[in-house]
mmCIF file of C-alpha atoms in Angstrom:
data_model
loop_
_atom_site.group_PDB
_atom_site.id
_atom_site.type_symbol
_atom_site.label_atom_id
_atom_site.label_comp_id
_atom_site.label_asym_id
_atom_site.label_seq_id
_atom_site.Cartn_x
_atom_site.Cartn_y
_atom_site.Cartn_z
ATOM 1 C CA GLU A 18 97.796 96.810 90.237
ATOM 2 C CA THR A 19 99.850 96.223 93.297
ATOM 3 C CA GLY A 20 101.078 99.123 96.138
ATOM 4 C CA VAL A 21 99.950 102.657 95.892
ATOM 5 C CA THR A 22 98.924 104.061 92.632
ATOM 6 C CA GLN A 23 98.508 107.872 91.713
ATOM 7 C CA THR A 24 97.071 109.608 88.817
ATOM 8 C CA PRO A 25 97.761 111.707 86.727
ATOM 9 C CA ARG A 26 101.466 111.415 87.267
ATOM 10 C CA HIS A 27 101.978 114.990 85.570
ATOM 11 C CA LEU A 28 99.250 117.759 85.908
ATOM 12 C CA VAL A 29 99.550 121.354 84.291
ATOM 13 C CA MET A 30 96.810 123.671 85.546
ATOM 14 C CA GLY A 31 95.978 127.452 85.399
ATOM 15 C CA MET A 32 95.019 129.355 88.813
ATOM 16 C CA THR A 33 91.441 129.395 87.696
ATOM 17 C CA ASN A 34 91.261 125.366 87.169
ATOM 18 C CA LYS A 35 89.619 122.884 89.253
ATOM 19 C CA LYS A 36 91.280 119.502 88.991
ATOM 20 C CA SER A 37 91.207 116.500 91.299
ATOM 21 C CA LEU A 38 94.367 113.812 92.056
ATOM 22 C CA LYS A 39 93.667 110.374 92.815
ATOM 23 C CA CYS A 40 95.350 107.653 94.889
ATOM 24 C CA GLU A 41 94.559 104.022 95.518
ATOM 25 C CA GLN A 42 96.112 101.852 97.536
ATOM 26 C CA HIS A 43 95.817 97.910 96.990
ATOM 27 C CA LEU A 44 97.486 96.697 100.242
ATOM 28 C CA GLY A 45 94.604 96.695 102.666
ATOM 29 C CA HIS A 46 95.964 99.443 104.814
ATOM 30 C CA ASN A 47 93.567 101.403 107.204
ATOM 31 C CA ALA A 48 95.497 104.918 106.734
ATOM 32 C CA MET A 49 96.002 107.174 103.921
ATOM 33 C CA TYR A 50 98.028 110.231 103.921
ATOM 34 C CA TRP A 51 98.658 113.154 101.401
ATOM 35 C CA TYR A 52 102.274 114.958 101.334
ATOM 36 C CA LYS A 53 103.530 117.699 99.222
ATOM 37 C CA GLN A 54 107.283 117.706 98.496
ATOM 38 C CA SER A 55 108.663 121.181 97.184
ATOM 39 C CA ALA A 56 112.176 121.562 96.093
ATOM 40 C CA LYS A 57 114.876 121.031 98.685
ATOM 41 C CA LYS A 58 112.301 120.895 101.490
ATOM 42 C CA PRO A 59 111.060 118.121 103.395
ATOM 43 C CA LEU A 60 107.995 116.196 102.768
ATOM 44 C CA GLU A 61 105.075 118.029 104.383
ATOM 45 C CA LEU A 62 102.299 115.936 105.702
ATOM 46 C CA MET A 63 98.934 117.647 104.441
ATOM 47 C CA PHE A 64 96.226 115.191 105.723
ATOM 48 C CA VAL A 65 95.817 111.990 107.498
ATOM 49 C CA TYR A 66 92.823 109.573 107.085
ATOM 50 C CA ASN A 67 92.227 106.797 109.586
ATOM 51 C CA PHE A 68 89.480 104.610 108.761
ATOM 52 C CA LYS A 69 88.258 107.019 106.409
ATOM 53 C CA GLU A 70 88.020 109.581 108.946
ATOM 54 C CA GLN A 71 90.230 112.790 108.573
ATOM 55 C CA THR A 72 92.272 113.088 111.875
ATOM 56 C CA GLU A 73 94.886 115.482 110.829
ATOM 57 C CA ASN A 74 94.595 118.885 108.361
ATOM 58 C CA ASN A 75 98.257 120.326 108.935
ATOM 59 C CA SER A 76 97.167 124.018 108.589
ATOM 60 C CA VAL A 77 96.611 123.386 104.675
ATOM 61 C CA PRO A 78 94.615 126.148 102.660
ATOM 62 C CA SER A 79 91.212 125.555 101.796
ATOM 63 C CA ARG A 80 92.000 125.492 98.129
ATOM 64 C CA PHE A 81 93.099 122.034 98.650
ATOM 65 C CA SER A 82 90.313 119.850 99.707
ATOM 66 C CA PRO A 83 90.869 116.213 100.519
ATOM 67 C CA GLU A 84 88.120 113.070 99.966
ATOM 68 C CA CYS A 85 88.189 109.679 101.410
ATOM 69 C CA PRO A 86 85.237 107.763 100.093
ATOM 70 C CA ASN A 87 86.853 104.395 101.537
ATOM 71 C CA SER A 88 89.928 102.901 103.038
ATOM 72 C CA SER A 89 91.098 102.222 99.496
ATOM 73 C CA HIS A 90 90.760 105.656 97.784
ATOM 74 C CA LEU A 91 91.830 109.044 98.514
ATOM 75 C CA PHE A 92 91.469 112.372 96.262
ATOM 76 C CA LEU A 93 92.863 115.444 96.520
ATOM 77 C CA HIS A 94 90.618 118.113 95.088
ATOM 78 C CA LEU A 95 92.239 121.575 93.857
ATOM 79 C CA HIS A 96 90.718 124.818 93.062
ATOM 80 C CA THR A 97 92.218 128.515 92.428
ATOM 81 C CA LEU A 98 95.749 127.172 93.395
ATOM 82 C CA GLN A 99 98.721 129.770 93.080
ATOM 83 C CA PRO A 100 102.218 129.171 91.316
ATOM 84 C CA GLU A 101 103.954 128.338 94.638
ATOM 85 C CA ASP A 102 101.659 125.386 94.918
ATOM 86 C CA SER A 103 103.657 123.643 92.525
ATOM 87 C CA ALA A 104 105.282 120.575 93.852
ATOM 88 C CA LEU A 105 105.212 116.827 94.171
ATOM 89 C CA TYR A 106 102.064 115.474 95.742
ATOM 90 C CA LEU A 107 102.674 112.159 97.434
ATOM 91 C CA CYS A 108 100.179 109.998 98.718
ATOM 92 C CA ALA A 109 101.043 107.164 101.227
ATOM 93 C CA SER A 110 99.151 104.178 103.488
ATOM 94 C CA SER A 111 100.122 102.451 106.399
ATOM 95 C CA GLN A 112 98.326 99.292 107.901
ATOM 96 C CA ASP A 113 97.266 100.388 111.331
ATOM 97 C CA PRO A 114 96.615 103.953 112.284
ATOM 98 C CA LEU A 115 96.830 103.357 115.936
ATOM 99 C CA GLU A 116 100.269 101.908 115.851
ATOM 100 C CA SER A 117 103.363 104.056 115.369
ATOM 101 C CA TYR A 118 105.692 101.111 114.271
ATOM 102 C CA ASN A 119 104.003 100.932 110.835
ATOM 103 C CA GLU A 120 106.019 102.186 107.792
ATOM 104 C CA GLN A 121 103.997 103.984 105.306
ATOM 105 C CA PHE A 122 104.204 103.128 101.865
ATOM 106 C CA PHE A 123 104.142 105.627 99.099
ATOM 107 C CA GLY A 124 102.837 106.289 95.601
ATOM 108 C CA PRO A 125 105.002 107.434 92.724
ATOM 109 C CA GLY A 126 103.391 111.035 93.094
ATOM 110 C CA THR A 127 101.980 113.534 91.044
ATOM 111 C CA ARG A 128 103.999 116.371 89.632
ATOM 112 C CA LEU A 129 101.842 119.580 89.757
ATOM 113 C CA THR A 130 102.568 122.842 87.869
ATOM 114 C CA VAL A 131 100.357 125.806 88.358
ATOM 115 C CA LEU A 132 100.980 128.519 85.811
ATOM 116 C CA ASP B 3 111.563 125.063 112.808
ATOM 117 C CA GLN B 4 112.657 121.721 111.578
ATOM 118 C CA GLN B 5 112.151 118.740 113.944
ATOM 119 C CA VAL B 6 114.414 116.225 111.703
ATOM 120 C CA LYS B 7 117.500 117.769 109.846
ATOM 121 C CA GLN B 8 119.860 116.313 107.330
ATOM 122 C CA ASN B 9 122.587 118.715 107.285
ATOM 123 C CA SER B 10 124.264 117.452 104.466
ATOM 124 C CA PRO B 11 122.428 117.807 101.168
ATOM 125 C CA SER B 12 124.662 115.551 99.157
ATOM 126 C CA LEU B 13 127.424 113.091 99.580
ATOM 127 C CA SER B 14 129.437 111.211 96.968
ATOM 128 C CA VAL B 15 131.338 107.656 97.682
ATOM 129 C CA GLN B 16 133.208 105.717 95.846
ATOM 130 C CA GLU B 17 131.603 102.020 94.934
ATOM 131 C CA GLY B 18 132.689 99.666 97.098
ATOM 132 C CA ARG B 19 133.403 101.882 100.116
ATOM 133 C CA ILE B 20 131.155 102.998 103.019
ATOM 134 C CA SER B 21 128.460 105.486 102.888
ATOM 135 C CA ILE B 22 127.294 107.278 106.003
ATOM 136 C CA LEU B 23 123.860 109.332 105.970
ATOM 137 C CA ASN B 24 123.308 111.251 108.849
ATOM 138 C CA CYS B 25 120.330 112.687 110.676
ATOM 139 C CA ASP B 26 119.666 114.866 113.897
ATOM 140 C CA TYR B 27 116.576 115.359 115.546
ATOM 141 C CA THR B 28 115.206 117.849 118.115
ATOM 142 C CA ASN B 29 112.090 116.313 119.730
ATOM 143 C CA SER B 30 112.968 113.788 122.664
ATOM 144 C CA MET B 31 109.294 112.284 122.260
ATOM 145 C CA PHE B 32 110.472 110.731 118.968
ATOM 146 C CA ASP B 33 110.309 106.577 119.252
ATOM 147 C CA TYR B 34 110.850 105.434 116.136
ATOM 148 C CA PHE B 35 112.842 106.545 113.230
ATOM 149 C CA LEU B 36 112.665 105.339 109.731
ATOM 150 C CA TRP B 37 115.082 105.528 106.678
ATOM 151 C CA TYR B 38 113.730 105.792 103.123
ATOM 152 C CA LYS B 39 115.108 105.936 99.608
ATOM 153 C CA LYS B 40 113.732 107.698 96.631
ATOM 154 C CA TYR B 41 114.685 107.556 92.795
ATOM 155 C CA PRO B 42 113.648 109.953 90.501
ATOM 156 C CA ALA B 43 110.152 109.731 89.023
ATOM 157 C CA GLU B 44 109.144 107.179 91.940
ATOM 158 C CA GLY B 45 107.910 107.670 95.361
ATOM 159 C CA PRO B 46 110.005 106.890 98.458
ATOM 160 C CA THR B 47 110.507 103.462 99.294
ATOM 161 C CA PHE B 48 110.890 102.466 103.155
ATOM 162 C CA LEU B 49 114.606 101.208 103.668
ATOM 163 C CA ILE B 50 114.969 100.365 107.440
ATOM 164 C CA SER B 51 113.742 101.325 110.768
ATOM 165 C CA ILE B 52 114.682 101.632 114.424
ATOM 166 C CA SER B 53 112.766 102.071 117.494
ATOM 167 C CA SER B 54 114.184 104.078 120.526
ATOM 168 C CA ILE B 55 114.653 100.701 122.604
ATOM 169 C CA LYS B 56 117.658 99.744 120.572
ATOM 170 C CA ASP B 57 120.693 101.408 119.392
ATOM 171 C CA LYS B 58 121.449 99.548 116.347
ATOM 172 C CA ASN B 59 119.179 97.400 113.579
ATOM 173 C CA GLU B 60 121.008 95.668 110.827
ATOM 174 C CA ASP B 61 119.364 94.473 107.884
ATOM 175 C CA GLY B 62 121.820 93.079 104.703
ATOM 176 C CA ARG B 63 124.284 96.273 103.583
ATOM 177 C CA PHE B 64 122.370 98.385 105.388
ATOM 178 C CA THR B 65 122.665 99.498 109.357
ATOM 179 C CA VAL B 66 121.201 102.398 111.335
ATOM 180 C CA PHE B 67 122.752 103.823 114.570
ATOM 181 C CA LEU B 68 120.431 105.570 116.988
ATOM 182 C CA ASN B 69 122.375 107.696 119.678
ATOM 183 C CA LYS B 70 119.294 109.066 121.701
ATOM 184 C CA SER B 71 121.342 111.269 124.176
ATOM 185 C CA ALA B 72 122.882 113.345 120.816
ATOM 186 C CA LYS B 73 119.475 112.966 119.158
ATOM 187 C CA HIS B 74 121.429 111.713 116.178
ATOM 188 C CA LEU B 75 120.987 108.462 113.853
ATOM 189 C CA SER B 76 123.073 107.224 111.076
ATOM 190 C CA LEU B 77 122.331 104.811 108.210
ATOM 191 C CA HIS B 78 125.635 102.963 106.905
ATOM 192 C CA ILE B 79 125.550 101.113 103.640
ATOM 193 C CA VAL B 80 128.521 98.829 103.184
ATOM 194 C CA PRO B 81 129.426 97.782 100.297
ATOM 195 C CA SER B 82 128.002 100.886 98.412
ATOM 196 C CA GLN B 83 126.875 100.169 94.977
ATOM 197 C CA PRO B 84 126.024 102.384 91.983
ATOM 198 C CA GLY B 85 122.210 101.091 92.480
ATOM 199 C CA ASP B 86 122.177 102.876 95.825
ATOM 200 C CA SER B 87 122.532 106.226 94.256
ATOM 201 C CA ALA B 88 119.325 107.976 95.266
ATOM 202 C CA VAL B 89 117.761 110.592 97.787
ATOM 203 C CA TYR B 90 117.714 109.382 101.253
ATOM 204 C CA PHE B 91 114.979 110.755 103.628
ATOM 205 C CA CYS B 92 115.403 110.285 107.490
ATOM 206 C CA ALA B 93 111.787 110.507 109.385
ATOM 207 C CA ALA B 94 110.656 110.105 112.911
ATOM 208 C CA SER B 95 107.221 109.791 114.538
ATOM 209 C CA ALA B 96 106.192 110.125 118.486
ATOM 210 C CA GLN B 97 103.502 107.471 119.366
ATOM 211 C CA GLY B 98 101.237 107.821 116.297
ATOM 212 C CA ASN B 99 101.116 107.831 112.433
ATOM 213 C CA LYS B 100 102.439 111.091 112.227
ATOM 214 C CA LEU B 101 105.933 111.231 110.314
ATOM 215 C CA VAL B 102 108.216 114.023 110.332
ATOM 216 C CA PHE B 103 110.764 113.990 107.480
ATOM 217 C CA GLY B 104 114.200 115.353 106.829
ATOM 218 C CA ALA B 105 114.893 117.412 103.681
ATOM 219 C CA GLY B 106 116.897 114.557 102.261
ATOM 220 C CA THR B 107 120.345 113.784 101.241
ATOM 221 C CA ILE B 108 121.414 112.776 97.718
ATOM 222 C CA LEU B 109 123.839 109.804 97.553
ATOM 223 C CA ARG B 110 125.988 109.485 94.642
ATOM 224 C CA VAL B 111 127.941 106.200 94.239
ATOM 225 C CA LYS B 112 130.929 106.254 91.626
ATOM 226 C CA SER B 113 131.775 103.349 89.605
#
């Protein structure tokens, strides 16, 4: 596997379910990110992890719970979601969290539908 | 309030001609700008970037222009190819690793 991978690619869940999204980066990067992309809206940054420590929580509701066990893996735990949470969830990574001139590399995303 | 705006939701260009995608920003603290391309069912892929100390950066068929006084940047693709058809996102950062994205412009290159 190369680059940034995400599983599952598609997920349908009910509002009472608990599920988790997984992201893995094979690039040796030190920063990882979760983004949400709703239809016809800009990508919204949700969480940032630098060297496994959460450095940004962009006012995300508590029904989204991130976890970063190591610098290569990032999870997004979901529980009691709402239909408006249906979106494409993208994971990204970058080399050096202290350097702004670093492009971010994205995974293919998980298309989430909440019924 | 969107700090990065792409006012054209879509653009259609004939193969071989120039494609010009535009982006405006409001935060004067932004010092690094990027363009990403996204195909359906794939994540965005990095295309080209420019720092605020430059006004132009070129990479093959892709050139990004930055006008700091107007808070405007543009991506030129020439010649345009059918494989360039995708959604193009403009993004900016202000001395950190937090990117702010525009809503994207759908480019269609007709053969």
